N, CA, C and O atoms as a Tinker XYZ file with bonds, in Angstrom:
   364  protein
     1  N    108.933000  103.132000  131.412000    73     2
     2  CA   108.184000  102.545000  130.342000    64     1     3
     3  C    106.688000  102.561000  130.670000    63     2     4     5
     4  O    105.814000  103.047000  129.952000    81     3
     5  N    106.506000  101.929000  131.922000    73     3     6
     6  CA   104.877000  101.901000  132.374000    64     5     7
     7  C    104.277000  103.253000  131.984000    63     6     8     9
     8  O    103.230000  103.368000  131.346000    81     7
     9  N    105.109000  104.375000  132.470000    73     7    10
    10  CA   104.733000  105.913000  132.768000    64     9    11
    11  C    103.995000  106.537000  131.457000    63    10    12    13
    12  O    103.044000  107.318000  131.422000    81    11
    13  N    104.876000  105.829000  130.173000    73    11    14
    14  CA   104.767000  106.429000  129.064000    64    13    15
    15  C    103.299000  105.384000  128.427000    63    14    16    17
    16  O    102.285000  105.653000  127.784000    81    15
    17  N    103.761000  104.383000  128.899000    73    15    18
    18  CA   102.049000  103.498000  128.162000    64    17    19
    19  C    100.860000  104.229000  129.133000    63    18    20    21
    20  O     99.681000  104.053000  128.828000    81    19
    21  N    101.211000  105.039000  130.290000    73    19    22
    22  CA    99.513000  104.999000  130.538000    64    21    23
    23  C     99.619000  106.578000  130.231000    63    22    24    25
    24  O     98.609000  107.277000  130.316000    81    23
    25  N    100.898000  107.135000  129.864000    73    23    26
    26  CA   100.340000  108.658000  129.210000    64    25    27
    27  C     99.546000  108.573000  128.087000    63    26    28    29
    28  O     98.653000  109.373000  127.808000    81    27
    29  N     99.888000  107.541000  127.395000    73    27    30
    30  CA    99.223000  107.197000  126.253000    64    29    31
    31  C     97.891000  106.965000  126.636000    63    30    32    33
    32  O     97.266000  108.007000  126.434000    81    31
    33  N     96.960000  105.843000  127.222000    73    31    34
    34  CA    96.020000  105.576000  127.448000    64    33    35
    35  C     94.898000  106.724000  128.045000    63    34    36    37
    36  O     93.667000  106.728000  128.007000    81    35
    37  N     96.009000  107.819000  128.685000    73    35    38
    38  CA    95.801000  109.257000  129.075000    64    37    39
    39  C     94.966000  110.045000  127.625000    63    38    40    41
    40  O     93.762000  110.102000  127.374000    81    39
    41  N     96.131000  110.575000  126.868000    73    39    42
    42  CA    95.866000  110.642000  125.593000    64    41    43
    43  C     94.758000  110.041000  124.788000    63    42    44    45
    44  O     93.805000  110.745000  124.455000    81    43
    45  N     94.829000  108.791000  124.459000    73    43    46
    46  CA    93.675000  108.107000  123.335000    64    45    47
    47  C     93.355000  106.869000  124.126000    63    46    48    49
    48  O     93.923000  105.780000  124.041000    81    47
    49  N     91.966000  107.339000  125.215000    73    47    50
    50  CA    91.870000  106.381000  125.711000    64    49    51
    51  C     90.695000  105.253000  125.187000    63    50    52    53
    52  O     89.646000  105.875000  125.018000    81    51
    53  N     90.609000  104.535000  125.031000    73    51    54
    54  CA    89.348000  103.233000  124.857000    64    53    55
    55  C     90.184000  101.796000  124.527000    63    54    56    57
    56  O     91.245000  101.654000  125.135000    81    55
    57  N     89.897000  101.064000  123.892000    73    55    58
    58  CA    90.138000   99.341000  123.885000    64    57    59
    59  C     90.406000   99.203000  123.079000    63    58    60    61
    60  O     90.879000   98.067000  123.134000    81    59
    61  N     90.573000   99.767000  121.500000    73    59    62
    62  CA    90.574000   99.539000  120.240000    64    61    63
    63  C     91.945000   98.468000  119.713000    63    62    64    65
    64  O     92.029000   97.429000  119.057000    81    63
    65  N     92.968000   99.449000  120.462000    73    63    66
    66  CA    94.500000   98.628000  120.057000    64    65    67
    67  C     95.001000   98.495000  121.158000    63    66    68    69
    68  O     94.781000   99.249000  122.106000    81    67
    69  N     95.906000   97.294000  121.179000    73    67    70
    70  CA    96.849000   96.958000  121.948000    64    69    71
    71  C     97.930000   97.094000  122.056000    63    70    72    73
    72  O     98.597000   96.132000  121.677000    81    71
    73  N     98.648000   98.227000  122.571000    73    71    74
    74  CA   100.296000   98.578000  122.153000    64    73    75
    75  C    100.910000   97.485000  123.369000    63    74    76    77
    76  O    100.416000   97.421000  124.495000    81    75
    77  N    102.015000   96.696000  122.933000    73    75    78
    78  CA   102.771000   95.824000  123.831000    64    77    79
    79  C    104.266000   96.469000  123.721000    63    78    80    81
    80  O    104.798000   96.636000  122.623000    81    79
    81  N    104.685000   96.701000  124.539000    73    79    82
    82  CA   106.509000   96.966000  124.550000    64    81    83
    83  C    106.883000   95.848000  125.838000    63    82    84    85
    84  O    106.987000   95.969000  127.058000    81    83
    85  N    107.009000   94.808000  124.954000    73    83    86
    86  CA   107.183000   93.587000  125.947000    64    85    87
    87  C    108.719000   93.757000  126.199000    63    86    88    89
    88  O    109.404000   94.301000  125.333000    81    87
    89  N    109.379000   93.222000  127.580000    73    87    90
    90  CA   108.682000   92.775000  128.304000    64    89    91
    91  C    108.264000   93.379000  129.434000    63    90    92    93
    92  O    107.933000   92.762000  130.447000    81    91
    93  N    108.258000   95.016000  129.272000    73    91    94
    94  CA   107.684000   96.137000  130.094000    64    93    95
    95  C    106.403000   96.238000  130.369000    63    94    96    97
    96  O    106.055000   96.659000  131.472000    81    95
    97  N    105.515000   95.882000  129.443000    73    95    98
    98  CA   104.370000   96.588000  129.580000    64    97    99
    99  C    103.194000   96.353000  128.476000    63    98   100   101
   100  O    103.526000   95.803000  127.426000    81    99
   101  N    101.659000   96.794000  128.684000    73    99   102
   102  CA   101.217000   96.254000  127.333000    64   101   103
   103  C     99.508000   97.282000  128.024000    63   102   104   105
   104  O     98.957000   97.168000  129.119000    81   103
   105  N     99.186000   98.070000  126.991000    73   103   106
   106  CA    98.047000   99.272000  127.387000    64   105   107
   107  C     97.061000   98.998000  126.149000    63   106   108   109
   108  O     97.280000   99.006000  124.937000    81   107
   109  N     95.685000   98.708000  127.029000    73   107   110
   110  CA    94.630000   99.270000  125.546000    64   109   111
   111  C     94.502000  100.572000  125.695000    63   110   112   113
   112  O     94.660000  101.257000  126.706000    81   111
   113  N     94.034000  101.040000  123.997000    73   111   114
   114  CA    94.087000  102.792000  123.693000    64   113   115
   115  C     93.058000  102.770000  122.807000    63   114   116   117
   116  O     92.439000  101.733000  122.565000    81   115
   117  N     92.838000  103.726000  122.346000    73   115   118
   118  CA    92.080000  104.073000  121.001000    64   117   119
   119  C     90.664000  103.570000  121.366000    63   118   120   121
   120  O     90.461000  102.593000  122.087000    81   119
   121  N     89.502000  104.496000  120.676000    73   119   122
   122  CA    88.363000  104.409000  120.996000    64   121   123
   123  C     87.848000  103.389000  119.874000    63   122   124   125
   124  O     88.715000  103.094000  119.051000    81   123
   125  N     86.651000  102.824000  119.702000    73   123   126
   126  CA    86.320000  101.788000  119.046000    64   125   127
   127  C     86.129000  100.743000  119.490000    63   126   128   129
   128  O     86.215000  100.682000  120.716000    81   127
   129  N     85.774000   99.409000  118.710000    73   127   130
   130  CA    85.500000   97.987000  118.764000    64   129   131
   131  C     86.174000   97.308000  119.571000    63   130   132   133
   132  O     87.116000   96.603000  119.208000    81   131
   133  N     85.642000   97.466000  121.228000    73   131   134
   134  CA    86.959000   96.440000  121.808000    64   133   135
   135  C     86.883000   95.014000  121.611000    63   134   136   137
   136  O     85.928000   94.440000  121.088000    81   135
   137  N     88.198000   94.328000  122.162000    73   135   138
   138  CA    88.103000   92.477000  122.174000    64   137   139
   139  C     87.823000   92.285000  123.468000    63   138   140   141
   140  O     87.841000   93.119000  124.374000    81   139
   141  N     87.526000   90.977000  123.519000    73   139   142
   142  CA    87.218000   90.681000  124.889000    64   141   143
   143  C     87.986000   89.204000  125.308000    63   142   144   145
   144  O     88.117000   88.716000  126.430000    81   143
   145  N     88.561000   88.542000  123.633000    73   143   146
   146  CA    89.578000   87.166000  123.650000    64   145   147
   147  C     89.701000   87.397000  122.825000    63   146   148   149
   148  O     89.180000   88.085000  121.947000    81   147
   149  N     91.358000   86.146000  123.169000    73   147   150
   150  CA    91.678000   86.065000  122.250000    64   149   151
   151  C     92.871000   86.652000  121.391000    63   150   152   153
   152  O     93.686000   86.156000  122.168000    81   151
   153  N     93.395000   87.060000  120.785000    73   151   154
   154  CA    94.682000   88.006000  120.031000    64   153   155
   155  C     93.254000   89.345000  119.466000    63   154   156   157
   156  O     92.151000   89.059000  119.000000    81   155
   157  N     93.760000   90.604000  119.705000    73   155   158
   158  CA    93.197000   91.958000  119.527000    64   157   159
   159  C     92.856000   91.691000  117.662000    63   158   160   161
   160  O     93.112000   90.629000  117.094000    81   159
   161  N     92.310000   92.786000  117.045000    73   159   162
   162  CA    92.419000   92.658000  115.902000    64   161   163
   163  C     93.369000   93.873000  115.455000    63   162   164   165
   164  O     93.837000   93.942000  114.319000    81   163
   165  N     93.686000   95.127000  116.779000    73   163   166
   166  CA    94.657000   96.005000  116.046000    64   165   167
   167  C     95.458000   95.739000  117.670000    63   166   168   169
   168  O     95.202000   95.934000  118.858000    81   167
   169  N     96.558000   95.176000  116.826000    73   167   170
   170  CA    98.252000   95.230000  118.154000    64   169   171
   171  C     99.023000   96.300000  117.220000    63   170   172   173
   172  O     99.098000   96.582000  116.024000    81   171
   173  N     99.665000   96.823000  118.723000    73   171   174
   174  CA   101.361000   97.541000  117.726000    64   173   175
   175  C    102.026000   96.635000  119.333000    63   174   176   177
   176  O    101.605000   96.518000  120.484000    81   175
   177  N    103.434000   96.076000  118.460000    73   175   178
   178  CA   104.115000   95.625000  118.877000    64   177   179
   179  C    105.753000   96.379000  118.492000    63   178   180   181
   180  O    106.126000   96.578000  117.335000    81   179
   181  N    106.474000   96.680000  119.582000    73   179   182
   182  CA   108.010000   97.205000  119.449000    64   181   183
   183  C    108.702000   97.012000  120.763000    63   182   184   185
   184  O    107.916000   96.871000  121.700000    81   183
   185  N    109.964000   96.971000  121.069000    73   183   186
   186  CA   110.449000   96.662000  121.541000    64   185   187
   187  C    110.894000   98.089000  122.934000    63   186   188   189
   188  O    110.180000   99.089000  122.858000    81   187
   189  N    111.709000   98.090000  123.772000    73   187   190
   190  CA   111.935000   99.234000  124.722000    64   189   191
   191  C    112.772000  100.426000  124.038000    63   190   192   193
   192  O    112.812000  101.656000  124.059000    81   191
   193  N    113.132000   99.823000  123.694000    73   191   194
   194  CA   114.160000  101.631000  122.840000    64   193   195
   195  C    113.521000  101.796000  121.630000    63   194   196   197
   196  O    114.039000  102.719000  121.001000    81   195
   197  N    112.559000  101.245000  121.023000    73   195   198
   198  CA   112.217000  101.889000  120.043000    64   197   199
   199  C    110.926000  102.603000  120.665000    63   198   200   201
   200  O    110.501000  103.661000  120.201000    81   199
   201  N    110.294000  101.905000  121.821000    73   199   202
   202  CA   109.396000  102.655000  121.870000    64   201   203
   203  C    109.914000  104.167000  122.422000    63   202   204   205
   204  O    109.583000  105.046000  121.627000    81   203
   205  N    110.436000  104.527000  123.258000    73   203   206
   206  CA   111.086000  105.816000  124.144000    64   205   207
   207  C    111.285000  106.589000  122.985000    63   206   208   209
   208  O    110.628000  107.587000  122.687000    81   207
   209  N    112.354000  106.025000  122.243000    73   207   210
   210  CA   112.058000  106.849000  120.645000    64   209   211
   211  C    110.985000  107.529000  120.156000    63   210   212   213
   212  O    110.931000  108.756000  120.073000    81   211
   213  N    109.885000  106.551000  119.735000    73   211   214
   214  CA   109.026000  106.848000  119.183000    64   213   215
   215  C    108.283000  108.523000  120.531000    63   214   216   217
   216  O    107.841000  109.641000  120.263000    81   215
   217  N    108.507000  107.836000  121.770000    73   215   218
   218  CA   107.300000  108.525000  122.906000    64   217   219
   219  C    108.516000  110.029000  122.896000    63   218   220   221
   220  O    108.119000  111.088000  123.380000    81   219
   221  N    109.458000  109.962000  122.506000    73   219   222
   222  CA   110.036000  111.182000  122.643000    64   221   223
   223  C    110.312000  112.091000  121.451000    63   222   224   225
   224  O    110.524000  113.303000  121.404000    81   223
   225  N    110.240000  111.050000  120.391000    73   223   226
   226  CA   110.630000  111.924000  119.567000    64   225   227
   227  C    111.217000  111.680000  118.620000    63   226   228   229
   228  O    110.910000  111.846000  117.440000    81   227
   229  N    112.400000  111.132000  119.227000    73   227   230
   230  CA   113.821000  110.583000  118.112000    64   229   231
   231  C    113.920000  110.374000  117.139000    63   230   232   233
   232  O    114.680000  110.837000  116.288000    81   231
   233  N    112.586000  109.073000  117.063000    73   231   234
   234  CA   112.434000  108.694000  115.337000    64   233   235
   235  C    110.640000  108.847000  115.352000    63   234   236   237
   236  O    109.807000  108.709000  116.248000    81   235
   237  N    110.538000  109.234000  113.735000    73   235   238
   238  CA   109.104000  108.618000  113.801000    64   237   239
   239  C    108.452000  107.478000  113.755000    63   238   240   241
   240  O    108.867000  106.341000  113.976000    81   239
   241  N    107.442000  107.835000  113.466000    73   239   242
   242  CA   106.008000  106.397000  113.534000    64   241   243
   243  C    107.069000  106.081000  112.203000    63   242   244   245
   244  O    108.127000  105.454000  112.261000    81   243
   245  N    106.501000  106.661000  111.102000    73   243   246
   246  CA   107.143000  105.878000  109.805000    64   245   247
   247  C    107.841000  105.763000  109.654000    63   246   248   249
   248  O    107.824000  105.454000  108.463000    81   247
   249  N    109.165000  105.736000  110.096000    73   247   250
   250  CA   110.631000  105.308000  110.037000    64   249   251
   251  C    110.868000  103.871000  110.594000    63   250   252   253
   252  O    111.449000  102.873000  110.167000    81   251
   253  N    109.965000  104.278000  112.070000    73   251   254
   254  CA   110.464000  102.733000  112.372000    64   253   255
   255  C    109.681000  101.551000  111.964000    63   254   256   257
   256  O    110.012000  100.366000  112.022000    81   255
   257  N    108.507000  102.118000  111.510000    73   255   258
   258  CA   107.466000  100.755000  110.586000    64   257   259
   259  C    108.411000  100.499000  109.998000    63   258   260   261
   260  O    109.035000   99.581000  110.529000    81   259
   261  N    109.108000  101.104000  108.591000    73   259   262
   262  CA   109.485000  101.276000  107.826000    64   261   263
   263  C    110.796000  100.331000  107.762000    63   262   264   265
   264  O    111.236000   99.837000  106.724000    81   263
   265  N    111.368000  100.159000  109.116000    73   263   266
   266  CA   112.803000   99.546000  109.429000    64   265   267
   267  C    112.591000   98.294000  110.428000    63   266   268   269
   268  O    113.460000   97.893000  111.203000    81   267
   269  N    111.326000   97.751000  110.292000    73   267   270
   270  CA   110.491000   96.522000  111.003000    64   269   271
   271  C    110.732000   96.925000  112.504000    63   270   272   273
   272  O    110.612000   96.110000  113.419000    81   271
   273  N    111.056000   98.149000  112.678000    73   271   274
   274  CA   111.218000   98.121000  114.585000    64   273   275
   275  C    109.590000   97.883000  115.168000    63   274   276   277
   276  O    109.331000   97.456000  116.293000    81   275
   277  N    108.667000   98.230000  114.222000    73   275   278
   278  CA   107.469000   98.385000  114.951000    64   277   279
   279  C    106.556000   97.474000  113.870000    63   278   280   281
   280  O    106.494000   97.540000  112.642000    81   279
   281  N    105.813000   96.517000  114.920000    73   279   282
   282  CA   104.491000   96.100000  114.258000    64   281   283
   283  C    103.299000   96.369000  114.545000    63   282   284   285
   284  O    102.692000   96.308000  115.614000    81   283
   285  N    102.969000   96.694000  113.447000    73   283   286
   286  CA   101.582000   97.466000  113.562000    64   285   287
   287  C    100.196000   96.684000  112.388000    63   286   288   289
   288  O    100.048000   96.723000  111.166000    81   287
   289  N     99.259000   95.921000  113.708000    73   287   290
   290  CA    98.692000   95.144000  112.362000    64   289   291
   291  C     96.984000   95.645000  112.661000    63   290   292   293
   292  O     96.595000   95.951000  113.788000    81   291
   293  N     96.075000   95.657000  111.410000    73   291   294
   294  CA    94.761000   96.377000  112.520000    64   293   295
   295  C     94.766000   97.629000  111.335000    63   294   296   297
   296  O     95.746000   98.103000  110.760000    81   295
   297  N     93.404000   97.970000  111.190000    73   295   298
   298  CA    92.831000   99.105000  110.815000    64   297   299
   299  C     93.174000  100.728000  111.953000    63   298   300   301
   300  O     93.545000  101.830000  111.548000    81   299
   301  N     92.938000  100.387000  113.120000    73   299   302
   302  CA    93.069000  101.275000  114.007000    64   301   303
   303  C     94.542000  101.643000  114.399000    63   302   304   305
   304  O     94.709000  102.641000  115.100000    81   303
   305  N     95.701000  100.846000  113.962000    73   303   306
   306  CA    96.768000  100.647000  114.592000    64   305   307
   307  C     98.082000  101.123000  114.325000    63   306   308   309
   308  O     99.128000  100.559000  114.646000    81   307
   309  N     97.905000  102.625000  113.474000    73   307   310
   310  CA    98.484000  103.941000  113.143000    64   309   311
   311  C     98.381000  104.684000  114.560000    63   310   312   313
   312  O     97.416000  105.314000  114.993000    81   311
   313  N     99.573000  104.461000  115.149000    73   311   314
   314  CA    99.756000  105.926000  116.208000    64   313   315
   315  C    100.369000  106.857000  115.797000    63   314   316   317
   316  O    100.740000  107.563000  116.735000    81   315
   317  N    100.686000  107.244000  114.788000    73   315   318
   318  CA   101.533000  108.715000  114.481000    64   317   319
   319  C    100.541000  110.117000  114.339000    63   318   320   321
   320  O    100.897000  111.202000  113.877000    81   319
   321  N     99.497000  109.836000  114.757000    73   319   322
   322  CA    98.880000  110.810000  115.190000    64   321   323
   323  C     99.079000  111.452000  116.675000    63   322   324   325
   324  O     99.110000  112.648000  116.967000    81   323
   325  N     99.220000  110.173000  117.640000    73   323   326
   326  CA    99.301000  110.153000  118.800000    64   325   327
   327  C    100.797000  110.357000  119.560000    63   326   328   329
   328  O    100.917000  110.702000  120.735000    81   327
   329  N    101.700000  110.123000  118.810000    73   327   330
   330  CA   103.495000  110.253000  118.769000    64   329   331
   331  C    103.980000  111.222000  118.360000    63   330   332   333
   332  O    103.519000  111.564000  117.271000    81   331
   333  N    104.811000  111.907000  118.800000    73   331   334
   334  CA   105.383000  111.894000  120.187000    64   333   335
   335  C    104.730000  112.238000  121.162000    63   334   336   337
   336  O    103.806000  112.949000  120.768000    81   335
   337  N    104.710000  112.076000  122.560000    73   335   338
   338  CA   103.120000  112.145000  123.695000    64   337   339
   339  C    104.591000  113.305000  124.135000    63   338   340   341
   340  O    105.820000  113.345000  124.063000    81   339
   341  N    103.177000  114.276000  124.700000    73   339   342
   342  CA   103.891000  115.393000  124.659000    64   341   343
   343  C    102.593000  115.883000  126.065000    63   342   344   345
   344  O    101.377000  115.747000  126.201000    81   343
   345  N    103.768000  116.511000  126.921000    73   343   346
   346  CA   102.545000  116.603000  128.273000    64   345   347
   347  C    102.124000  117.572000  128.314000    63   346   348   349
   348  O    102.069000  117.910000  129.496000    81   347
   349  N    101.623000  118.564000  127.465000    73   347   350
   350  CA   101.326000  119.392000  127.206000    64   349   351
   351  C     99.951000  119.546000  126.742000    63   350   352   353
   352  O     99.044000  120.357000  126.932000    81   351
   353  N    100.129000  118.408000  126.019000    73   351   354
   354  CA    98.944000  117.838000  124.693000    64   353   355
   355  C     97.823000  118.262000  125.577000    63   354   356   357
   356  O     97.640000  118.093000  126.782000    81   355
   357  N     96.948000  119.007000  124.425000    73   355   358
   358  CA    95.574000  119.584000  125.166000    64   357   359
   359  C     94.620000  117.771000  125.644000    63   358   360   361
   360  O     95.413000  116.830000  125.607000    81   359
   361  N     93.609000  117.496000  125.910000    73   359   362
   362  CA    93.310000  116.363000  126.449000    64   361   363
   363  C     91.260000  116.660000  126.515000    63   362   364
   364  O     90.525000  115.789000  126.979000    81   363
């Protein structure tokens, strides 16, 4: 789980959002307006198998919004640009 939140931070790195896959793990990403207290203004919140999903593949970003597996609150706080992390991904 850790492996896959800091491929991410790899990927789209800055402070913007807070992805949590509690109770594994929790990475700022995305470039932009960081917080410094307080609750973020963009979290995605999901759980351990939905995230592996999402980081592999299985399902998409919009499926699992879609089926409350994932919360996503925040202007910045669309990763389906960034999903599936793929190690390949130019950088």
């Amino acid at each position: 789980m850790r492996f896959t939140l800091e491929e991410l931070a790899d990927v789209a790195p800055g402070r913007a959002v807070e992805v949590r896959v509690p109770p594994d793990g929790a990475v700022q990403v995305v470039e932009g307006p960081r917080h410094t207290r307080g609750t973020p203004p963009n979290v995605v919140e999901t759980d351990p198998t939905t995230w592996l999903e999402l980081v592999t593949g299985a399902t998409t970003w919009s499926d699992a919004v879609a089926a409350g597996r994932v919360s996503a609150s925040g202007e910045r706080a669309d990763l389906s640009r960034l999903l599936p992390l793929q190690a390949a991904r130019p950088r």
